[in-house]
Every structure is written in C-alpha cells, then in structure tokens.
mmCIF file of C-alpha atoms and ligand atoms in Angstrom:
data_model
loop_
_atom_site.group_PDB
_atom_site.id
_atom_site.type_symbol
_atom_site.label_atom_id
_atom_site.label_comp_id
_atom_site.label_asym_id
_atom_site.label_seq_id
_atom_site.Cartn_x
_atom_site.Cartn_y
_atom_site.Cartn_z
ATOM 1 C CA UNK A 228 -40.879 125.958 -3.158
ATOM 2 C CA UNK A 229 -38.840 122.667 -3.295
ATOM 3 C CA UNK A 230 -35.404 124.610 -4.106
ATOM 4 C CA UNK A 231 -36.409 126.626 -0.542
ATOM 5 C CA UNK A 232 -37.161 123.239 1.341
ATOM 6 C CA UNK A 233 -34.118 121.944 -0.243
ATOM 7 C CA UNK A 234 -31.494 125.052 0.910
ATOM 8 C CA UNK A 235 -33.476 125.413 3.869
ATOM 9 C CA UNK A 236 -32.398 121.208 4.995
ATOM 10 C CA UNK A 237 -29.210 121.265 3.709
ATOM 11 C CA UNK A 238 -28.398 124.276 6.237
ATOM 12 C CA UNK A 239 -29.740 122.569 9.121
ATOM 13 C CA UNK A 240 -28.062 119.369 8.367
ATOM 14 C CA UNK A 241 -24.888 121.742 8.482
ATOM 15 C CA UNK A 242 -25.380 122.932 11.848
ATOM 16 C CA UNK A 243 -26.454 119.109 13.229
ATOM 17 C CA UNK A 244 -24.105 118.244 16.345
ATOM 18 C CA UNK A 245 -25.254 114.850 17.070
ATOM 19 C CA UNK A 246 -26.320 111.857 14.667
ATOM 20 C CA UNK A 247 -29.552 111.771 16.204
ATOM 21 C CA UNK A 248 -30.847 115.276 15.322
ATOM 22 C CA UNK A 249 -29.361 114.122 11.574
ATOM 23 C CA UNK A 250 -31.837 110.926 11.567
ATOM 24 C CA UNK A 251 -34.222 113.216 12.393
ATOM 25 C CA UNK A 252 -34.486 115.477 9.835
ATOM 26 C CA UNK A 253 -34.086 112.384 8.083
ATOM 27 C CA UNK A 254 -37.534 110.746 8.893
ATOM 28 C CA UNK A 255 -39.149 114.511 8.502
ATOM 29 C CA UNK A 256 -37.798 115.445 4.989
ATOM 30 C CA UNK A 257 -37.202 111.952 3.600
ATOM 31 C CA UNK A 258 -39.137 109.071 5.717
ATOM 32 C CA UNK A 259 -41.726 107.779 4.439
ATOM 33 C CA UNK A 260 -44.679 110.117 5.807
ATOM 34 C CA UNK A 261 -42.247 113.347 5.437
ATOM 35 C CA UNK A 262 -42.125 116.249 3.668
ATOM 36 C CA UNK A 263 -41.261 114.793 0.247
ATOM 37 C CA UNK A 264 -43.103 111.725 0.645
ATOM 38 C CA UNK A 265 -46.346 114.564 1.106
ATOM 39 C CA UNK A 266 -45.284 116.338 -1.926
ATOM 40 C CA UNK A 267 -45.349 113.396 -4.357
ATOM 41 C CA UNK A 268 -48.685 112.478 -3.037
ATOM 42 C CA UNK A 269 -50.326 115.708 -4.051
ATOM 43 C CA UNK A 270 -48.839 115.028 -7.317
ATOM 44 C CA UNK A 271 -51.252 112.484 -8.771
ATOM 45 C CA UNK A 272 -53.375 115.764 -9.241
ATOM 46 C CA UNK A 273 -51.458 117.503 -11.566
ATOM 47 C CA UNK A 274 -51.797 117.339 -14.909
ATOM 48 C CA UNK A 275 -49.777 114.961 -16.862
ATOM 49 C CA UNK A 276 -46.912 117.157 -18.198
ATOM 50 C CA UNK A 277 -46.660 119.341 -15.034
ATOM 51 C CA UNK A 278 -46.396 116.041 -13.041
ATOM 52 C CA UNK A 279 -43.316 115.113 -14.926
ATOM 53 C CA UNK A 280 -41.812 118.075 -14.525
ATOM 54 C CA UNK A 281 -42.156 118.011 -10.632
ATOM 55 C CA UNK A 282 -41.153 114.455 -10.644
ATOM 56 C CA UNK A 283 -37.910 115.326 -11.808
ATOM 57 C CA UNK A 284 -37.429 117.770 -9.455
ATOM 58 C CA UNK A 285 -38.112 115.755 -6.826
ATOM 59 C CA UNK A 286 -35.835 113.338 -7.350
ATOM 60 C CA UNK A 287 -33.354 115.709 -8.149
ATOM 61 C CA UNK A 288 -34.097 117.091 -4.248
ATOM 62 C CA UNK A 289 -34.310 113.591 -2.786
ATOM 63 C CA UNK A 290 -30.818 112.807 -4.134
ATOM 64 C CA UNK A 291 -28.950 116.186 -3.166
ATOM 65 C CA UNK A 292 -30.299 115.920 0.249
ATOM 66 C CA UNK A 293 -29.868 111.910 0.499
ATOM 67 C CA UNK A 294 -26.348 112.662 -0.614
ATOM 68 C CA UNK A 295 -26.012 115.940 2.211
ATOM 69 C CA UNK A 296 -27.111 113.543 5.044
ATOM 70 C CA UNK A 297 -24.894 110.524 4.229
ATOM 71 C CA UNK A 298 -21.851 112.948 3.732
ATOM 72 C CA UNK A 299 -22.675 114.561 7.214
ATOM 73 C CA UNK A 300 -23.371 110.729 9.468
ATOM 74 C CA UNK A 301 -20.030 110.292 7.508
ATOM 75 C CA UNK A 302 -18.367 112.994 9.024
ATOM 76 C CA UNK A 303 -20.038 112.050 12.338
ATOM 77 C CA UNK A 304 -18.678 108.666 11.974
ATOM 78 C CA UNK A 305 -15.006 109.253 11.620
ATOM 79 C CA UNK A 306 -15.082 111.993 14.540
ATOM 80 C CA UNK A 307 -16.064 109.160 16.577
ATOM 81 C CA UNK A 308 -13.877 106.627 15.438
ATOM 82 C CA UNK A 309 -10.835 108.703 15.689
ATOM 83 C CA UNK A 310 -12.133 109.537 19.370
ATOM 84 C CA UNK A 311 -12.436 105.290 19.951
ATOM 85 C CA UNK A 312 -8.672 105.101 18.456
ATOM 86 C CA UNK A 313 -7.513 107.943 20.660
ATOM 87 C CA UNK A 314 -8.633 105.902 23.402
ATOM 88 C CA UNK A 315 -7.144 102.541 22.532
ATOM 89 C CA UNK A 316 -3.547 104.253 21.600
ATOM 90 C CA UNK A 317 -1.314 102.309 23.236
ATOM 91 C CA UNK A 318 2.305 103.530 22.993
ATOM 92 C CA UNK A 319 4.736 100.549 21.833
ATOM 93 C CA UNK A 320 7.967 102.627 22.612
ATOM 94 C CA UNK A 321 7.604 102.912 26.441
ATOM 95 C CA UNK A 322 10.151 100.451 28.031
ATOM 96 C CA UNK A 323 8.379 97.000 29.310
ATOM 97 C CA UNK A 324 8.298 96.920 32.891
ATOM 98 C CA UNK A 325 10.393 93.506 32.721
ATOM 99 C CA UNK A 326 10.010 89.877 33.628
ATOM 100 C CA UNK A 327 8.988 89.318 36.873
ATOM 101 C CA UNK A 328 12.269 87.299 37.865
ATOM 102 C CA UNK A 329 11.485 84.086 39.573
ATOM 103 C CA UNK A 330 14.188 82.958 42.546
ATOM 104 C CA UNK A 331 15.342 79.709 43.985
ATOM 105 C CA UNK A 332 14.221 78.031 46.617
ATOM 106 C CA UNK A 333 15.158 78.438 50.310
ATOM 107 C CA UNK A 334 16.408 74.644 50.560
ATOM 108 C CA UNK A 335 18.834 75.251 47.408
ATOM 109 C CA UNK A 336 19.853 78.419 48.387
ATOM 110 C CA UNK A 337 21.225 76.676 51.571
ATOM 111 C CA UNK A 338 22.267 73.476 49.785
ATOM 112 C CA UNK A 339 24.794 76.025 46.988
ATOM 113 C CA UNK A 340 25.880 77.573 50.026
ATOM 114 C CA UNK A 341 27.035 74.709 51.881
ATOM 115 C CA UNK A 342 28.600 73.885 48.643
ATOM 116 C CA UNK A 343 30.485 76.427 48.221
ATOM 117 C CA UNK A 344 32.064 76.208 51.472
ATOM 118 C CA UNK A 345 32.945 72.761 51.272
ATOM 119 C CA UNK A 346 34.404 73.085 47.938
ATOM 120 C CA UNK A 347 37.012 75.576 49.174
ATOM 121 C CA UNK A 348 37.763 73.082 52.237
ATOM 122 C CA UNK A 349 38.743 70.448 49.253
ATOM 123 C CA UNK A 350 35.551 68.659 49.311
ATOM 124 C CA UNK A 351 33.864 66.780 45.955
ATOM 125 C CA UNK A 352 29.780 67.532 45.814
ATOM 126 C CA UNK A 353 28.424 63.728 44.583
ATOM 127 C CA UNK A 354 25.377 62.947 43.154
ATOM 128 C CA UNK A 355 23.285 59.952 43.945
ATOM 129 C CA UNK A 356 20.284 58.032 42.771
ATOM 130 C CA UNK A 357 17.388 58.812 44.737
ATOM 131 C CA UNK A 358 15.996 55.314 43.850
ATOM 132 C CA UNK A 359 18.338 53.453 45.403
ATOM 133 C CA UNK A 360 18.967 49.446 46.022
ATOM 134 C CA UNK A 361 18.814 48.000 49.489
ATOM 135 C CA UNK A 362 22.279 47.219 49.520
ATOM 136 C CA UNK A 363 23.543 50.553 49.351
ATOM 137 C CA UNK A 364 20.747 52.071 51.451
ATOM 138 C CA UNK A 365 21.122 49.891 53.905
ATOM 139 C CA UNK A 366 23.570 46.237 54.025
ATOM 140 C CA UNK A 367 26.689 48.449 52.913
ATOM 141 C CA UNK A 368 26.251 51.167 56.074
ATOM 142 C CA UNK A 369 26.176 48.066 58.256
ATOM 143 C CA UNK A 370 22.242 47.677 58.604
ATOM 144 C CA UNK A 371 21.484 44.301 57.504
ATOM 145 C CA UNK A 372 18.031 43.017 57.201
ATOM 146 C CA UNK A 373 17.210 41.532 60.069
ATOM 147 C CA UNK A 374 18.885 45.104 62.377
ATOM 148 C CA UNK A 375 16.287 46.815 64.358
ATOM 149 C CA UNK A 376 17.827 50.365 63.000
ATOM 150 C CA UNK A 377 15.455 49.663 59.587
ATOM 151 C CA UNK A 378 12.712 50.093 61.823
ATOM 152 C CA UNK A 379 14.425 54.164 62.702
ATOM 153 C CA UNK A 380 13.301 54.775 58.519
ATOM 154 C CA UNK A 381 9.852 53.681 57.530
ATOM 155 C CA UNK A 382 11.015 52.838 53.922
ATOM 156 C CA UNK A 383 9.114 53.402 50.988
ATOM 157 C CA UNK A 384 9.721 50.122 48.942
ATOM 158 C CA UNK A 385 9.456 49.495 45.370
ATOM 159 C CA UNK A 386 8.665 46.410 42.802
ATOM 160 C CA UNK A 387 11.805 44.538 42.564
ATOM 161 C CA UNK A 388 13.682 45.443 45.731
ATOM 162 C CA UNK A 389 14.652 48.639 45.406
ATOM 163 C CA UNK A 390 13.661 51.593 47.566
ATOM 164 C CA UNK A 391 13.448 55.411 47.966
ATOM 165 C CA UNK A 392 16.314 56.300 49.621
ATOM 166 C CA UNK A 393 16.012 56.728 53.083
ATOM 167 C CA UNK A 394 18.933 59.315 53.881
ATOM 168 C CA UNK A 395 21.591 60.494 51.591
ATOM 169 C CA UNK A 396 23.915 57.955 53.510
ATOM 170 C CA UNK A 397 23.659 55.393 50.361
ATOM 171 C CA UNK A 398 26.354 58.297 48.126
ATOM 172 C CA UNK A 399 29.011 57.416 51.273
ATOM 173 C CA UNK A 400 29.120 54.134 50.130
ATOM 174 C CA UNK A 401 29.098 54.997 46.414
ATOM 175 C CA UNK A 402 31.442 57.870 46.630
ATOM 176 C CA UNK A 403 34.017 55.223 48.500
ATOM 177 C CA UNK A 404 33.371 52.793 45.646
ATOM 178 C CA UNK A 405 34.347 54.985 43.310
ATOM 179 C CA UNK A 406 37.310 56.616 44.627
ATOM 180 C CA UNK A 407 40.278 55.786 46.688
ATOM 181 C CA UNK A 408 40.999 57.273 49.451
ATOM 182 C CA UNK A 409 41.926 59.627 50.691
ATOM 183 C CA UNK A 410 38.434 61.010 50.362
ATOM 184 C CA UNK A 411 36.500 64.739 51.580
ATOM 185 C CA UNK A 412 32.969 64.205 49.458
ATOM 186 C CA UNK A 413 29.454 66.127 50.452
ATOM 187 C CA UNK A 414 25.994 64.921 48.981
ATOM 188 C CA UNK A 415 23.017 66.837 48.963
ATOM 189 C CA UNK A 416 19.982 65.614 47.724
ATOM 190 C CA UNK A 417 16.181 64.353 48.367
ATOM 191 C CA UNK A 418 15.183 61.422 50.464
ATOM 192 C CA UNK A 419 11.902 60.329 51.579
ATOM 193 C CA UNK A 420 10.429 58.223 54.184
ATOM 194 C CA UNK A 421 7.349 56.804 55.167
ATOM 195 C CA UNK A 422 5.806 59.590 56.886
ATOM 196 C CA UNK A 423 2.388 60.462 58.161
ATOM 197 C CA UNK A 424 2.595 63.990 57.245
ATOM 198 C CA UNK A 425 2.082 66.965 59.902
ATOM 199 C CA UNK A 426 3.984 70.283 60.949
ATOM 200 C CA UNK A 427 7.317 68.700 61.411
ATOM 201 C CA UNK A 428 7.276 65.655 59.171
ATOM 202 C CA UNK A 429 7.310 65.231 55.343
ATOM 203 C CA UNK A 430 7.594 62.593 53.393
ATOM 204 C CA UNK A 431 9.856 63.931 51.235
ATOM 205 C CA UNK A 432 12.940 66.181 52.390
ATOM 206 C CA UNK A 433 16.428 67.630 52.222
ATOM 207 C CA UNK A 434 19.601 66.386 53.695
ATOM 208 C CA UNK A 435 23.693 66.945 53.085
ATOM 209 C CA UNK A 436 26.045 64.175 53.759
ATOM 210 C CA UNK A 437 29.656 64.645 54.386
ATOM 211 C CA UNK A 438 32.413 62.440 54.772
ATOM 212 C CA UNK A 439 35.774 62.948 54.840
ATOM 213 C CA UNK A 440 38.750 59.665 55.412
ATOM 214 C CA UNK A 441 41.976 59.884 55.656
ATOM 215 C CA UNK A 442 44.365 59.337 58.005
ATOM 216 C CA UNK A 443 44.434 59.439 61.654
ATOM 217 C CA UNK A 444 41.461 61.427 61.572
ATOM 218 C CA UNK A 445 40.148 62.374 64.660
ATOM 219 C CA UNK A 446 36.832 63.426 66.261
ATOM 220 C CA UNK A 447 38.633 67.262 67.291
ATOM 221 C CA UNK A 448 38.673 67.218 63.204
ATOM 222 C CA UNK A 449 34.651 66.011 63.129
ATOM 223 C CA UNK A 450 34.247 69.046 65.260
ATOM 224 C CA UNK A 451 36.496 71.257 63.428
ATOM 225 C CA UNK A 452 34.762 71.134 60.482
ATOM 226 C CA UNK A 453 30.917 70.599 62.017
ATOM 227 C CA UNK A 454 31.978 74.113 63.839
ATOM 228 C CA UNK A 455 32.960 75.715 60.357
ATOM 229 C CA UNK A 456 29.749 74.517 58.727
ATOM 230 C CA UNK A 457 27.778 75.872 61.340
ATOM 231 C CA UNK A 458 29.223 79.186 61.883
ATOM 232 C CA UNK A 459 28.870 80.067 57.962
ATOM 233 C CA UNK A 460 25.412 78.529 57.954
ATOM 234 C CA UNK A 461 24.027 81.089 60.768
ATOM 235 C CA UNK A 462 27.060 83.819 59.893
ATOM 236 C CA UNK A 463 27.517 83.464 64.026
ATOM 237 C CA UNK A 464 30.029 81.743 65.991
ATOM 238 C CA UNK A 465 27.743 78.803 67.520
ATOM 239 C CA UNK A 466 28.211 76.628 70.562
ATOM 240 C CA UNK A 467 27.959 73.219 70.223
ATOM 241 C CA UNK A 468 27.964 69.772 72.012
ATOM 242 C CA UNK A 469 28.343 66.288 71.214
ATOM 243 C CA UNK A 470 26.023 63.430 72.693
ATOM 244 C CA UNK A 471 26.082 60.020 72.005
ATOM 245 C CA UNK A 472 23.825 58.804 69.112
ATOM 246 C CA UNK A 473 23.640 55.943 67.208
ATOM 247 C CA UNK A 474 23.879 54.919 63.917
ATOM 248 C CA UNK A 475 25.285 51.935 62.865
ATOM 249 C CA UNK A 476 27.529 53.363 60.239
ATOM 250 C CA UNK A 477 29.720 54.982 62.862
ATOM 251 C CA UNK A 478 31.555 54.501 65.656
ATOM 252 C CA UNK A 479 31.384 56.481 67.891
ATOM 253 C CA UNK A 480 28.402 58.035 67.067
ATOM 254 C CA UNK A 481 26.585 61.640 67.994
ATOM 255 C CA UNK A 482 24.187 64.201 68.139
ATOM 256 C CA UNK A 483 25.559 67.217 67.596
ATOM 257 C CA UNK A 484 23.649 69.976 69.359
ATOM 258 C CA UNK A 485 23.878 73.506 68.895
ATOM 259 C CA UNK A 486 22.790 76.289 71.383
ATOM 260 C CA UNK A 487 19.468 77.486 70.335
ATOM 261 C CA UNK A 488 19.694 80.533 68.419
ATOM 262 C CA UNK A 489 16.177 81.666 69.189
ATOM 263 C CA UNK A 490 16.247 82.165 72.914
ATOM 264 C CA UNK A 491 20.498 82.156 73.361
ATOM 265 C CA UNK A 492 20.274 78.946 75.789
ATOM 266 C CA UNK A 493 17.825 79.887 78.084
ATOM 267 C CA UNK A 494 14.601 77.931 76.395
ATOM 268 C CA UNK A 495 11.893 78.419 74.499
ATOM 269 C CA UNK A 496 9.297 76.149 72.180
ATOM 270 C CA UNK A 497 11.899 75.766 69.681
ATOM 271 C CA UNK A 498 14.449 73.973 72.118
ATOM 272 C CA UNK A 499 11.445 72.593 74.123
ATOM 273 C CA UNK A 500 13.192 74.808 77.084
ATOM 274 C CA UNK A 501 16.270 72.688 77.107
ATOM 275 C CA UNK A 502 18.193 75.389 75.674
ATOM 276 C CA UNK A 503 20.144 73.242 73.020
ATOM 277 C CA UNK A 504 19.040 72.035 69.262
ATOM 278 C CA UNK A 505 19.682 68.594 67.845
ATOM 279 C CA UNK A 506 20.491 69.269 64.473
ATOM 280 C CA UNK A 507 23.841 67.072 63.244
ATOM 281 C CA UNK A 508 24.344 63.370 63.642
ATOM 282 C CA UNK A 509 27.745 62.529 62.700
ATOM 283 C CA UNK A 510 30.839 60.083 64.180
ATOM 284 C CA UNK A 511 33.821 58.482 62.943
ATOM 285 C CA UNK A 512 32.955 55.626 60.453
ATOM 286 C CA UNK A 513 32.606 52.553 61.662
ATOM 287 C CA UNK A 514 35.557 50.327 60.322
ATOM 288 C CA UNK A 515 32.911 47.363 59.047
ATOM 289 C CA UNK A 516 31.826 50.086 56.576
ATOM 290 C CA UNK A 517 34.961 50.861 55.261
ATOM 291 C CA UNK A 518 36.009 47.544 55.073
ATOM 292 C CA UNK A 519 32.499 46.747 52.754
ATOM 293 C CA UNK A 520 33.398 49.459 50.657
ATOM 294 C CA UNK A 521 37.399 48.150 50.056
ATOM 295 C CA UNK A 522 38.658 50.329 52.515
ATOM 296 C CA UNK A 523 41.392 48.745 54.248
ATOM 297 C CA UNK A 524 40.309 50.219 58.076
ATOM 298 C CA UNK A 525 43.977 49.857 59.054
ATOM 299 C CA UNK A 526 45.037 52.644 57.175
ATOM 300 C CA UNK A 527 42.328 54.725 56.567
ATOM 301 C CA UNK A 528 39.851 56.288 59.102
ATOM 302 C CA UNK A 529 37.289 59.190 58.757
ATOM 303 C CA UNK A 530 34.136 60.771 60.161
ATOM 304 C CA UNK A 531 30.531 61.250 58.345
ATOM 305 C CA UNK A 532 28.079 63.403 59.064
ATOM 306 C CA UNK A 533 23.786 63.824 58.137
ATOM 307 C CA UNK A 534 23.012 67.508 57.925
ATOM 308 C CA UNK A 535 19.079 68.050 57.773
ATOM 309 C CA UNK A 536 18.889 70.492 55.071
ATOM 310 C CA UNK A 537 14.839 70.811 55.922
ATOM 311 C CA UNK A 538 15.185 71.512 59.246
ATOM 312 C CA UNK A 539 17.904 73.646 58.768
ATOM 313 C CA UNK A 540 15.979 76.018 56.850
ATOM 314 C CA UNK A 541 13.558 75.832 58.997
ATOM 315 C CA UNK A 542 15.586 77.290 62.036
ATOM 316 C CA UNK A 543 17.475 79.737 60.189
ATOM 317 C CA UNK A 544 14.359 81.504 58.753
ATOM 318 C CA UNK A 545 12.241 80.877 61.831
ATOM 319 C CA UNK A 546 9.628 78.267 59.255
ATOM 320 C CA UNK A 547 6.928 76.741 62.153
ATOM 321 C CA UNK A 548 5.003 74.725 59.475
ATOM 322 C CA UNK A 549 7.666 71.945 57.455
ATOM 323 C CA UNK A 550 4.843 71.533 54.691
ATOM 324 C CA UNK A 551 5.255 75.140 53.696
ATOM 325 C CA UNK A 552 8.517 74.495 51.784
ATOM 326 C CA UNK A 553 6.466 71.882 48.955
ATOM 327 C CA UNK A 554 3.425 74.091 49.244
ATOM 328 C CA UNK A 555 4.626 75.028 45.964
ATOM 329 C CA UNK A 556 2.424 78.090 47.356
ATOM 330 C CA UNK A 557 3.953 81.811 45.714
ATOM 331 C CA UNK A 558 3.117 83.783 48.918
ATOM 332 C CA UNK A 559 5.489 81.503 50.718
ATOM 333 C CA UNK A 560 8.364 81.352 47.752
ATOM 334 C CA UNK A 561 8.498 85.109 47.234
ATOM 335 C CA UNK A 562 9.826 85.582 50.534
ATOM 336 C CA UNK A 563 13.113 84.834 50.079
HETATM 337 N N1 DAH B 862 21.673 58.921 57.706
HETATM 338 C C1 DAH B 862 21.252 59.284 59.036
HETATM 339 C C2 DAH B 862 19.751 59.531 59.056
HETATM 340 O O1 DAH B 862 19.219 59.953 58.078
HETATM 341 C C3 DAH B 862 21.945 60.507 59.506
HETATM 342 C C4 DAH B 862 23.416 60.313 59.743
HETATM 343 C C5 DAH B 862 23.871 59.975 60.988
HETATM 344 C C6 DAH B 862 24.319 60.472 58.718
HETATM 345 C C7 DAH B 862 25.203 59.807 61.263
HETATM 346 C C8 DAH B 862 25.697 60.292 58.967
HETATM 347 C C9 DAH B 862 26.124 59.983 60.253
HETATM 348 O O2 DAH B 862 26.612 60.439 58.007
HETATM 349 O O3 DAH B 862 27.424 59.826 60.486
HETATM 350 O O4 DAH B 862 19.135 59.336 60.046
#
C-alpha cells in the first residue's frame, strides 16, 4: 500500500506544470494532516515489531518523495530564472549611440567669427581684465571723474577703486601701452553695467572693440572696414550710414546705422519704423587719447570702434528676449 501511494505521487509530481500544484501535493502527501502524517497515526496500534517495520518504511517513503518534490521546485526554479535572465540580456556588443555633443554658444560663435576675419585683415585679438582700474576704464579714454559721460555707464564699483569694466574700451588703451604703433588690435570680451534687468538690458554682456592707427588714416578707411565686418557678419552686402555720436574717446564720433534687415528699410518693431538700426559706434581717436597712451598724435592717427556682440546676436538670429542668452536654459542653447 505505501510502495502504491509512493509510485502513484512520484508520477504526479512528474506531470506538475506549475509550483503551486507541486506545494500541493506537498501539504496532501507530506503536511502535517496528510496522507503520511494519517498513516503514522494509525500506527500506535500495531504491535510492537510490526510498528517498526512500518516505521521504516515510512521514512523510507517520506524521504524518496521529499527528495522527488525538491528535485522537481528545483527544476521549476531554474526554468524561471533562465526566463528572468532572458529578459534582462542586454547585448554589450551593439555600438553606443554616442555622446550627445554639446555646442558653443551663439555669442562665441559670432565672437570666433569676427575673429577670424579680422585676423586675415592683419588684426591682433587682445585680451583684457574684466576687473579693470578706473584709470584705464575711464581717465585714459579721456573721461575723467568729474565728465558727465560716467553717468552714460552705471558702473559697478568695487572695494579699493577698481571696477567691472564698463565696455571693452579699457584693452584700447592697454593694447597701445603695450605696443607701438602702427597698431590693427580687436578685443572681445564681457562687460557689465549697472543694469535693471528687462528684455533688452543685462547686466552682463558681449562687446568687440577694434582699433586700428596708423597713418593718415581716414574715416573712408573706418567705413571700409565697418562695411567688411558687416557684410561677413549677415553674409549680405548691407547699407549703412554714419551719424554723429559721442564718445569722448573719439573725434569725430558716430553711430553707425545699418538698414534694417528685417523689414529692408521700410519699418517695422525692430527699427521702431525708422527703417535703419543703430548698431556700431565708432570714430577716429581722439588725439588726447593717443597722446595718454604715448602716442605721439602728430604722426599717428586711427579710428576705434564698439561692436555690441549681444545685440548683434540678437538681430542676426531674430532673439526678442536679451535674457535668453544667460538663461543657461538647454531648449534655448540647442538651437544653434
Ligand atoms: N565703449 C563704448 C560703449 O560701450 C562704445 C564705443 C564707442 C567704442 C565708440 C568705441 C568707439 O571704440 O570708438 O558705449
């Protein structure tokens, strides 16, 4: 009887499919109210020898079919782990999609350009501190302290006299310190003012100063070269015009305008109708300067120029909003 209950289980833990029909037949052949458990109850009324006999047996049955149903959740087990595994395969020899490159910024992609153009005219990019002193920011381009034109640059001042330079007009005067004349330097770089910050104003921004002395130069060279920087910045001939402006660094000094690009001259919001663009304040330097800077004005002349990197960018990629370009924001960046 216990070799047929024994071959009888052991077949029907062969044809289990799931682990749950094994625990099953588990807890009915082996728990503690099943089959077995009912046999060696009836036991304690055999006779001694008898009873040892059976005993034996029983164990013998418990163990085979113990054995039979760990064997079988075993094979369960690794069916379902391999399954899991098949899953989770990952394959390491497909090609990585790449680094997601990142690219530079609208403002230096202008800036190397510029550079790259003024290089091949013979011009020397310079670098300048952007904490600068006051005399170089301002006493040494002919605004002393007591000139109204300090009031045209709310100035960020620092402990000890110094300042955040206002313009990148301060590298002029260092650029003619340095080296004699005669002299084609650029200057790109960041200056910051005082600003209440809103759509068109930052306190922090972009410019490109040029200057270029030598002799006899002339204002039909100013607007040689202004007319050559313009035309490779918006890869169109442009149309421009010269108004007085003034700085006191130069003399004369002008606005350069440009035709609007937008609306070809006839107006729109961007020109506030008028047709034309401010967008380059230059002139011929005024001889004080060059004289500050050991220049001897009798010999030597030259023009300067302020390019507004910022807004610059702004009007070549249509930008409305001047806080977008330190928004730092990727949306905005990924664009270009
Ligand atoms: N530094 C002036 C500013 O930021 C701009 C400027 C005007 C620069 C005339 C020049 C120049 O070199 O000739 O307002």
């Amino acid at each position: 009887m216990l070799s047929e209950l024994e071959a009888s289980t052991l077949a029907r833990v062969e044809k289990t499919q799931t682990q749950d029909e094994l625990e099953a037949i588990r807890v009915e052949v082996l728990g503690r109210k099943g089959t077995l458990a009912g046999i060696s109850r009836e036991m304690g009324k055999l006779p001694p020898t008898e009873r040892a006999d059976l005993g034996k047996q029983l164990n013998a049955a418990k163990q085979t079919l113990e054995a039979a149903l760990e064997a079988r959740k075993a094979e369960f087990e690794s069916v379902a782990l391999a399954k899991r595994l098949d899953g989770e395969w990952v394959d390491l020899t497909i090609p990585s999609p790449g680094v997601r490159l990142g690219s530079l910024h609208p403002i230096t992609q202008i800036q190397m350009e510029i550079e790259d153009l003024f290089r091949s005219l013979g011009f020397a990019v310079l670098d300048g501190p952007e904490v600068e002193t006051e005399y170089h920011n301002f006493d040494a381009l002919n605004i002393p302290a007591d000139h109204p034109a300090r009031d045209m640059q709310d100035t960020f001042w620092l402990e000890g006299g110094n300042l955040l330079r206002t313009h990148t007009s301060p590298v002029q005067v260092r650029g003619m310190e340095r080296f004699e004349p005669p002299l084609r330097m650029i200057a790109p770089g960041r200056v910051f003012r005082n600003e209440t910050v809103d759509a068109s104003h930052e306190h922090t921004f972009y410019q490109l100063e040029g200057m270029m002395i030598d002799r006899h130069v002339s204002v039909g060279n100013l607007i040689y070269f202004m007319k050559t920087l313009l035309t490779a910045i918006f890869h169109k001939e442009v149309t421009v015009r010269l108004r007085p402006g003034y700085f006191p660094f130069v003399e004369p000094g002008f606005e350069l305008d440009i035709r609007c690009l937008i609306c070809g001259g006839t107006g729109c919001a961007v020109c506030k109708q008028s047709g034309w663009v401010e967008l380059l304040p230059c002139g011929l330097v005024n001889p004080k300067v060059l004289r500050m800077s050991g220049i001897d004005p009798e010999k030597w002349n030259g023009f300067a120029f302020g390019l507004g990197l910022t807004r610059l960018v702004m009007m070549r990629y249509g930008i409305d909003d001047i806080r977008w370009l330190q928004s730092g924001d990727l949306r905005f960046l990924r664009q270009f």
